[in-house]
Amino acid sequence: MATRQLLRFLNNGSQQALLAKQLGAARFYSAGSYEFIKVEVVGEQKNVGLITLNRPKALNALCNGLMLEVNNVIRDFESDKKVGAIVITGSEKAFAAGADIKEMQNNTYAQCIRSNFLNHWNGVAQCRKPVIAAVNGFALGGGCELAMMCDIIYAGETAKFGQPEILLGTIPGAGGTQRLTRYVGKSKAMEMTLTGNQVNAVEAEKMGLVSKVFPVGSLVDEAIKLAEKIGKNSPLIVALCKEAVNTAYETTLAEGLHFEKRTFHATFATKDRLEGMTAFVEKRAANFTNE
Ligand code: CAA
């Protein structure tokens, strides 16, 4: 039976994704293959991977199955040479209202330790291709944390960001105390995490959490346009550049500057660096080959 036919016979999205993987059908992005997300390849050059969180009744609460699907697709997009950048979005009402409270309500400490609860959420942060979050509506708790795992956050005018875990008697568990602090500084991160107060899109832009704000209806198109623009550059060099920027969060300035310099030097070992500079000198568009 053909892979696609076999996949259609399975009802469960996670099973389908798993089978697709086992069958080596890593580039089979069928809407019917997933239970909690929609997956498309979009853009004029079909080089943008688009993940739409799709649990509308639960405001895209990030249940275990949803995060497994997101991680699987991120891995698939990473290995798909045609995909230059990835966009993650939700609905107009909610990007994601956080980790699934109903799913974790009765978790015990021992269970959390045994399963290293939420540890597998890191797939987006580990992706080597650029990931853009397009946030409309609520990005709360794990939703805000998922957006912050992305490289760039674009927001719709109605977006609301917050870390309300304190109101549930817990604390952020997927980067909220760490990434938010690096994004907005100690005072604002403390205020948000200790009160659960939400900030709107304009405030989030002012704080440096969001890079641009758009009307709700054009947000996803703008995020795709940005991904397409990044996708025109050499994927090899884009990955090196992303790694260099991320290094700024992990090292001292001196170590970071050294890493940047060596990475800059390393670009001179690539054909794309030579092509980029030659194209400039010859006054033509560069034709990058990812080598
Ligand atoms: N988990 C599970 N279900 C959720 C959810 C969540 N995080 N957020 C919303 N839902 C569900 C609601 O239970 C409700 O389902 P039912 O109709 O079955 O009752 C449905 O989504 C719609 O929600 P509301 O009726 O509450 O919608 P609203 O418009 O009145 O309010 C909201 C919207 C302000 C976002 C509110 O839903 C809310 O406060 N949600 C919880 C936000 C939150 O606390 N997030 C942090 C979670 S903990 C976490 O994320 C830990 C971490 O660091 C990883």
PDB file of N, CA and C and ligand atoms in Angstrom, residues 55-63 93-94 96-104 117-118 121 138-145 162-168 170-176 198, ligand 1:
ATOM      1  N   ARG A  55      -5.944  23.558  18.371  1.00  0.00           N
ATOM      2  CA  ARG A  55      -6.783  22.964  19.422  1.00  0.00           C
ATOM      3  C   ARG A  55      -7.744  24.062  19.876  1.00  0.00           C
ATOM      4  N   PRO A  56      -8.624  24.510  18.983  1.00  0.00           N
ATOM      5  CA  PRO A  56      -9.385  25.745  19.259  1.00  0.00           C
ATOM      6  C   PRO A  56     -10.197  25.683  20.542  1.00  0.00           C
ATOM      7  N   LYS A  57     -10.794  24.515  20.853  1.00  0.00           N
ATOM      8  CA  LYS A  57     -11.653  24.456  22.047  1.00  0.00           C
ATOM      9  C   LYS A  57     -10.880  24.666  23.335  1.00  0.00           C
ATOM     10  N   ALA A  58      -9.590  24.368  23.316  1.00  0.00           N
ATOM     11  CA  ALA A  58      -8.760  24.545  24.522  1.00  0.00           C
ATOM     12  C   ALA A  58      -7.816  25.732  24.365  1.00  0.00           C
ATOM     13  N   LEU A  59      -8.151  26.647  23.451  1.00  0.00           N
ATOM     14  CA  LEU A  59      -7.301  27.833  23.194  1.00  0.00           C
ATOM     15  C   LEU A  59      -5.840  27.435  22.951  1.00  0.00           C
ATOM     16  N   ASN A  60      -5.696  26.332  22.213  1.00  0.00           N
ATOM     17  CA  ASN A  60      -4.362  25.823  21.858  1.00  0.00           C
ATOM     18  C   ASN A  60      -3.487  25.512  23.072  1.00  0.00           C
ATOM     19  N   ALA A  61      -4.132  25.093  24.166  1.00  0.00           N
ATOM     20  CA  ALA A  61      -3.334  24.648  25.321  1.00  0.00           C
ATOM     21  C   ALA A  61      -2.383  23.561  24.838  1.00  0.00           C
ATOM     22  N   LEU A  62      -1.157  23.635  25.343  1.00  0.00           N
ATOM     23  CA  LEU A  62      -0.068  22.824  24.785  1.00  0.00           C
ATOM     24  C   LEU A  62      -0.016  21.466  25.490  1.00  0.00           C
ATOM     25  N   CYS A  63      -0.898  20.578  25.077  1.00  0.00           N
ATOM     26  CA  CYS A  63      -0.889  19.231  25.661  1.00  0.00           C
ATOM     27  C   CYS A  63       0.339  18.473  25.131  1.00  0.00           C
ATOM     28  N   LYS A  93      -7.797  34.073  18.318  1.00  0.00           N
ATOM     29  CA  LYS A  93      -8.077  34.225  19.759  1.00  0.00           C
ATOM     30  C   LYS A  93      -6.866  33.840  20.622  1.00  0.00           C
ATOM     31  N   ALA A  94      -6.138  32.822  20.193  1.00  0.00           N
ATOM     32  CA  ALA A  94      -5.029  32.375  21.046  1.00  0.00           C
ATOM     33  C   ALA A  94      -3.893  31.794  20.216  1.00  0.00           C
ATOM     34  N   ALA A  96      -1.386  30.423  22.109  1.00  0.00           N
ATOM     35  CA  ALA A  96      -1.517  29.257  23.002  1.00  0.00           C
ATOM     36  C   ALA A  96      -1.707  29.763  24.429  1.00  0.00           C
ATOM     37  N   ALA A  97      -2.704  29.179  25.120  1.00  0.00           N
ATOM     38  CA  ALA A  97      -3.028  29.632  26.490  1.00  0.00           C
ATOM     39  C   ALA A  97      -2.204  28.911  27.543  1.00  0.00           C
ATOM     40  N   GLY A  98      -1.110  28.290  27.129  1.00  0.00           N
ATOM     41  CA  GLY A  98      -0.193  27.709  28.113  1.00  0.00           C
ATOM     42  C   GLY A  98      -0.158  26.201  28.051  1.00  0.00           C
ATOM     43  N   ALA A  99       0.621  25.627  28.963  1.00  0.00           N
ATOM     44  CA  ALA A  99       0.622  24.162  29.105  1.00  0.00           C
ATOM     45  C   ALA A  99      -0.800  23.741  29.465  1.00  0.00           C
ATOM     46  N   ASP A 100      -1.123  22.491  29.180  1.00  0.00           N
ATOM     47  CA  ASP A 100      -2.495  22.018  29.427  1.00  0.00           C
ATOM     48  C   ASP A 100      -2.687  21.774  30.929  1.00  0.00           C
ATOM     49  N   ILE A 101      -3.445  22.674  31.546  1.00  0.00           N
ATOM     50  CA  ILE A 101      -3.609  22.610  33.012  1.00  0.00           C
ATOM     51  C   ILE A 101      -4.368  21.348  33.411  1.00  0.00           C
ATOM     52  N   LYS A 102      -5.351  20.972  32.576  1.00  0.00           N
ATOM     53  CA  LYS A 102      -6.152  19.778  32.928  1.00  0.00           C
ATOM     54  C   LYS A 102      -5.273  18.521  32.870  1.00  0.00           C
ATOM     55  N   GLU A 103      -4.348  18.506  31.909  1.00  0.00           N
ATOM     56  CA  GLU A 103      -3.481  17.332  31.743  1.00  0.00           C
ATOM     57  C   GLU A 103      -2.508  17.191  32.923  1.00  0.00           C
ATOM     58  N   MET A 104      -2.071  18.342  33.470  1.00  0.00           N
ATOM     59  CA  MET A 104      -1.040  18.237  34.531  1.00  0.00           C
ATOM     60  C   MET A 104      -1.602  18.423  35.936  1.00  0.00           C
ATOM     61  N   PHE A 117       9.396  16.186  33.248  1.00  0.00           N
ATOM     62  CA  PHE A 117       8.219  16.835  32.676  1.00  0.00           C
ATOM     63  C   PHE A 117       8.571  18.128  31.929  1.00  0.00           C
ATOM     64  N   LEU A 118       8.124  18.240  30.722  1.00  0.00           N
ATOM     65  CA  LEU A 118       8.306  19.383  29.806  1.00  0.00           C
ATOM     66  C   LEU A 118       9.699  19.462  29.181  1.00  0.00           C
ATOM     67  N   TRP A 121       9.987  19.740  25.420  1.00  0.00           N
ATOM     68  CA  TRP A 121       9.455  20.921  24.738  1.00  0.00           C
ATOM     69  C   TRP A 121      10.531  21.673  23.949  1.00  0.00           C
ATOM     70  N   PHE A 138      -4.001  35.294  22.924  1.00  0.00           N
ATOM     71  CA  PHE A 138      -3.266  34.955  24.152  1.00  0.00           C
ATOM     72  C   PHE A 138      -1.981  34.161  23.868  1.00  0.00           C
ATOM     73  N   ALA A 139      -0.896  34.626  24.451  1.00  0.00           N
ATOM     74  CA  ALA A 139       0.342  33.818  24.514  1.00  0.00           C
ATOM     75  C   ALA A 139       0.703  33.799  25.995  1.00  0.00           C
ATOM     76  N   LEU A 140       0.122  32.841  26.705  1.00  0.00           N
ATOM     77  CA  LEU A 140       0.254  32.819  28.164  1.00  0.00           C
ATOM     78  C   LEU A 140       1.028  31.584  28.622  1.00  0.00           C
ATOM     79  N   GLY A 141       1.768  31.738  29.704  1.00  0.00           N
ATOM     80  CA  GLY A 141       2.493  30.593  30.252  1.00  0.00           C
ATOM     81  C   GLY A 141       3.340  29.926  29.182  1.00  0.00           C
ATOM     82  N   GLY A 142       3.100  28.623  28.991  1.00  0.00           N
ATOM     83  CA  GLY A 142       3.849  27.888  27.965  1.00  0.00           C
ATOM     84  C   GLY A 142       3.680  28.491  26.572  1.00  0.00           C
ATOM     85  N   GLY A 143       2.593  29.205  26.329  1.00  0.00           N
ATOM     86  CA  GLY A 143       2.388  29.862  25.024  1.00  0.00           C
ATOM     87  C   GLY A 143       3.392  30.977  24.826  1.00  0.00           C
ATOM     88  N   CYS A 144       3.597  31.770  25.877  1.00  0.00           N
ATOM     89  CA  CYS A 144       4.599  32.840  25.826  1.00  0.00           C
ATOM     90  C   CYS A 144       5.994  32.210  25.722  1.00  0.00           C
ATOM     91  N   GLU A 145       6.171  31.110  26.442  1.00  0.00           N
ATOM     92  CA  GLU A 145       7.479  30.435  26.439  1.00  0.00           C
ATOM     93  C   GLU A 145       7.782  29.823  25.065  1.00  0.00           C
ATOM     94  N   GLY A 162       1.869  36.828  28.714  1.00  0.00           N
ATOM     95  CA  GLY A 162       1.915  36.777  30.173  1.00  0.00           C
ATOM     96  C   GLY A 162       2.444  35.450  30.668  1.00  0.00           C
ATOM     97  N   GLN A 163       2.912  35.468  31.903  1.00  0.00           N
ATOM     98  CA  GLN A 163       3.372  34.243  32.592  1.00  0.00           C
ATOM     99  C   GLN A 163       2.507  34.114  33.852  1.00  0.00           C
ATOM    100  N   PRO A 164       1.287  33.558  33.719  1.00  0.00           N
ATOM    101  CA  PRO A 164       0.366  33.539  34.862  1.00  0.00           C
ATOM    102  C   PRO A 164       0.521  32.351  35.794  1.00  0.00           C
ATOM    103  N   GLU A 165       1.617  31.600  35.670  1.00  0.00           N
ATOM    104  CA  GLU A 165       1.770  30.380  36.481  1.00  0.00           C
ATOM    105  C   GLU A 165       1.625  30.648  37.970  1.00  0.00           C
ATOM    106  N   ILE A 166       2.094  31.832  38.410  1.00  0.00           N
ATOM    107  CA  ILE A 166       2.050  32.156  39.844  1.00  0.00           C
ATOM    108  C   ILE A 166       0.609  32.086  40.378  1.00  0.00           C
ATOM    109  N   LEU A 167      -0.351  32.392  39.511  1.00  0.00           N
ATOM    110  CA  LEU A 167      -1.762  32.366  39.917  1.00  0.00           C
ATOM    111  C   LEU A 167      -2.270  30.933  40.076  1.00  0.00           C
ATOM    112  N   LEU A 168      -1.508  29.981  39.533  1.00  0.00           N
ATOM    113  CA  LEU A 168      -1.868  28.557  39.633  1.00  0.00           C
ATOM    114  C   LEU A 168      -1.056  27.873  40.733  1.00  0.00           C
ATOM    115  N   THR A 170       2.258  27.798  40.843  1.00  0.00           N
ATOM    116  CA  THR A 170       3.504  27.208  40.336  1.00  0.00           C
ATOM    117  C   THR A 170       4.327  28.317  39.682  1.00  0.00           C
ATOM    118  N   ILE A 171       5.386  27.941  38.993  1.00  0.00           N
ATOM    119  CA  ILE A 171       6.205  28.941  38.295  1.00  0.00           C
ATOM    120  C   ILE A 171       6.371  28.495  36.846  1.00  0.00           C
ATOM    121  N   PRO A 172       6.813  29.376  35.973  1.00  0.00           N
ATOM    122  CA  PRO A 172       7.041  28.967  34.579  1.00  0.00           C
ATOM    123  C   PRO A 172       8.024  27.793  34.531  1.00  0.00           C
ATOM    124  N   GLY A 173       7.760  26.849  33.628  1.00  0.00           N
ATOM    125  CA  GLY A 173       8.608  25.661  33.599  1.00  0.00           C
ATOM    126  C   GLY A 173       9.205  25.372  32.232  1.00  0.00           C
ATOM    127  N   ALA A 174       9.034  26.308  31.282  1.00  0.00           N
ATOM    128  CA  ALA A 174       9.590  26.072  29.941  1.00  0.00           C
ATOM    129  C   ALA A 174      10.348  27.305  29.463  1.00  0.00           C
ATOM    130  N   GLY A 175      11.015  27.956  30.413  1.00  0.00           N
ATOM    131  CA  GLY A 175      11.892  29.061  30.022  1.00  0.00           C
ATOM    132  C   GLY A 175      11.399  30.446  30.427  1.00  0.00           C
ATOM    133  N   GLY A 176      10.227  30.543  31.016  1.00  0.00           N
ATOM    134  CA  GLY A 176       9.647  31.857  31.327  1.00  0.00           C
ATOM    135  C   GLY A 176      10.496  32.714  32.255  1.00  0.00           C
ATOM    136  N   GLN A 198      -0.645  40.542  32.364  1.00  0.00           N
ATOM    137  CA  GLN A 198      -0.398  40.386  30.930  1.00  0.00           C
ATOM    138  C   GLN A 198       0.038  41.729  30.336  1.00  0.00           C
TER     139      GLN A 198
HETATM  140  N1  CAA B   1      -5.011  24.361  29.820  1.00  0.00           N
HETATM  141  C1  CAA B   1      -6.113  23.639  29.604  1.00  0.00           C
HETATM  142  N2  CAA B   1      -7.265  24.179  29.155  1.00  0.00           N
HETATM  143  C2  CAA B   1      -7.293  25.504  28.941  1.00  0.00           C
HETATM  144  C3  CAA B   1      -6.169  26.313  29.139  1.00  0.00           C
HETATM  145  C4  CAA B   1      -4.962  25.691  29.602  1.00  0.00           C
HETATM  146  N3  CAA B   1      -3.830  26.370  29.786  1.00  0.00           N
HETATM  147  N4  CAA B   1      -6.501  27.595  28.845  1.00  0.00           N
HETATM  148  C5  CAA B   1      -7.774  27.566  28.451  1.00  0.00           C
HETATM  149  N5  CAA B   1      -8.263  26.308  28.496  1.00  0.00           N
HETATM  150  C6  CAA B   1      -9.604  25.846  28.167  1.00  0.00           C
HETATM  151  C7  CAA B   1     -10.594  26.220  29.240  1.00  0.00           C
HETATM  152  O1  CAA B   1     -10.561  25.290  30.303  1.00  0.00           O
HETATM  153  C8  CAA B   1     -11.876  26.188  28.472  1.00  0.00           C
HETATM  154  O2  CAA B   1     -12.275  24.835  28.296  1.00  0.00           O
HETATM  155  P1  CAA B   1     -13.787  24.379  28.688  1.00  0.00           P
HETATM  156  O3  CAA B   1     -14.651  25.130  27.726  1.00  0.00           O
HETATM  157  O4  CAA B   1     -13.745  22.908  28.458  1.00  0.00           O
HETATM  158  O5  CAA B   1     -13.993  24.803  30.096  1.00  0.00           O
HETATM  159  C9  CAA B   1     -11.468  26.710  27.088  1.00  0.00           C
HETATM  160  O6  CAA B   1     -10.070  26.542  27.013  1.00  0.00           O
HETATM  161  C10 CAA B   1     -11.774  28.181  26.913  1.00  0.00           C
HETATM  162  O7  CAA B   1     -11.185  28.879  27.977  1.00  0.00           O
HETATM  163  P2  CAA B   1     -11.960  29.999  28.831  1.00  0.00           P
HETATM  164  O8  CAA B   1     -13.406  29.652  28.937  1.00  0.00           O
HETATM  165  O9  CAA B   1     -11.227  30.174  30.114  1.00  0.00           O
HETATM  166  O10 CAA B   1     -11.788  31.264  27.873  1.00  0.00           O
HETATM  167  P3  CAA B   1     -11.760  32.804  28.266  1.00  0.00           P
HETATM  168  O11 CAA B   1     -11.784  33.556  26.992  1.00  0.00           O
HETATM  169  O12 CAA B   1     -12.786  33.105  29.293  1.00  0.00           O
HETATM  170  O13 CAA B   1     -10.321  33.021  28.989  1.00  0.00           O
HETATM  171  C11 CAA B   1      -7.932  32.769  29.184  1.00  0.00           C
HETATM  172  C12 CAA B   1      -9.155  32.893  28.245  1.00  0.00           C
HETATM  173  C13 CAA B   1      -7.723  34.101  29.926  1.00  0.00           C
HETATM  174  C14 CAA B   1      -6.721  32.475  28.325  1.00  0.00           C
HETATM  175  C15 CAA B   1      -8.181  31.636  30.213  1.00  0.00           C
HETATM  176  O14 CAA B   1      -8.584  30.474  29.507  1.00  0.00           O
HETATM  177  C16 CAA B   1      -6.976  31.277  31.032  1.00  0.00           C
HETATM  178  O15 CAA B   1      -6.654  31.994  31.970  1.00  0.00           O
HETATM  179  N6  CAA B   1      -6.326  30.161  30.699  1.00  0.00           N
HETATM  180  C17 CAA B   1      -5.201  29.656  31.471  1.00  0.00           C
HETATM  181  C18 CAA B   1      -3.937  30.464  31.221  1.00  0.00           C
HETATM  182  C19 CAA B   1      -2.808  29.940  32.083  1.00  0.00           C
HETATM  183  O16 CAA B   1      -2.867  29.936  33.294  1.00  0.00           O
HETATM  184  N7  CAA B   1      -1.723  29.474  31.425  1.00  0.00           N
HETATM  185  C20 CAA B   1      -0.569  28.928  32.104  1.00  0.00           C
HETATM  186  C21 CAA B   1      -0.634  27.443  32.143  1.00  0.00           C
HETATM  187  S1  CAA B   1       0.630  26.696  33.154  1.00  0.00           S
HETATM  188  C22 CAA B   1       2.002  26.677  32.143  1.00  0.00           C
HETATM  189  O17 CAA B   1       1.963  27.076  31.001  1.00  0.00           O
HETATM  190  C23 CAA B   1       3.270  26.126  32.775  1.00  0.00           C
HETATM  191  C24 CAA B   1       4.490  26.282  31.957  1.00  0.00           C
HETATM  192  O18 CAA B   1       5.318  27.089  32.223  1.00  0.00           O
HETATM  193  C25 CAA B   1       4.767  25.414  30.826  1.00  0.00           C
END
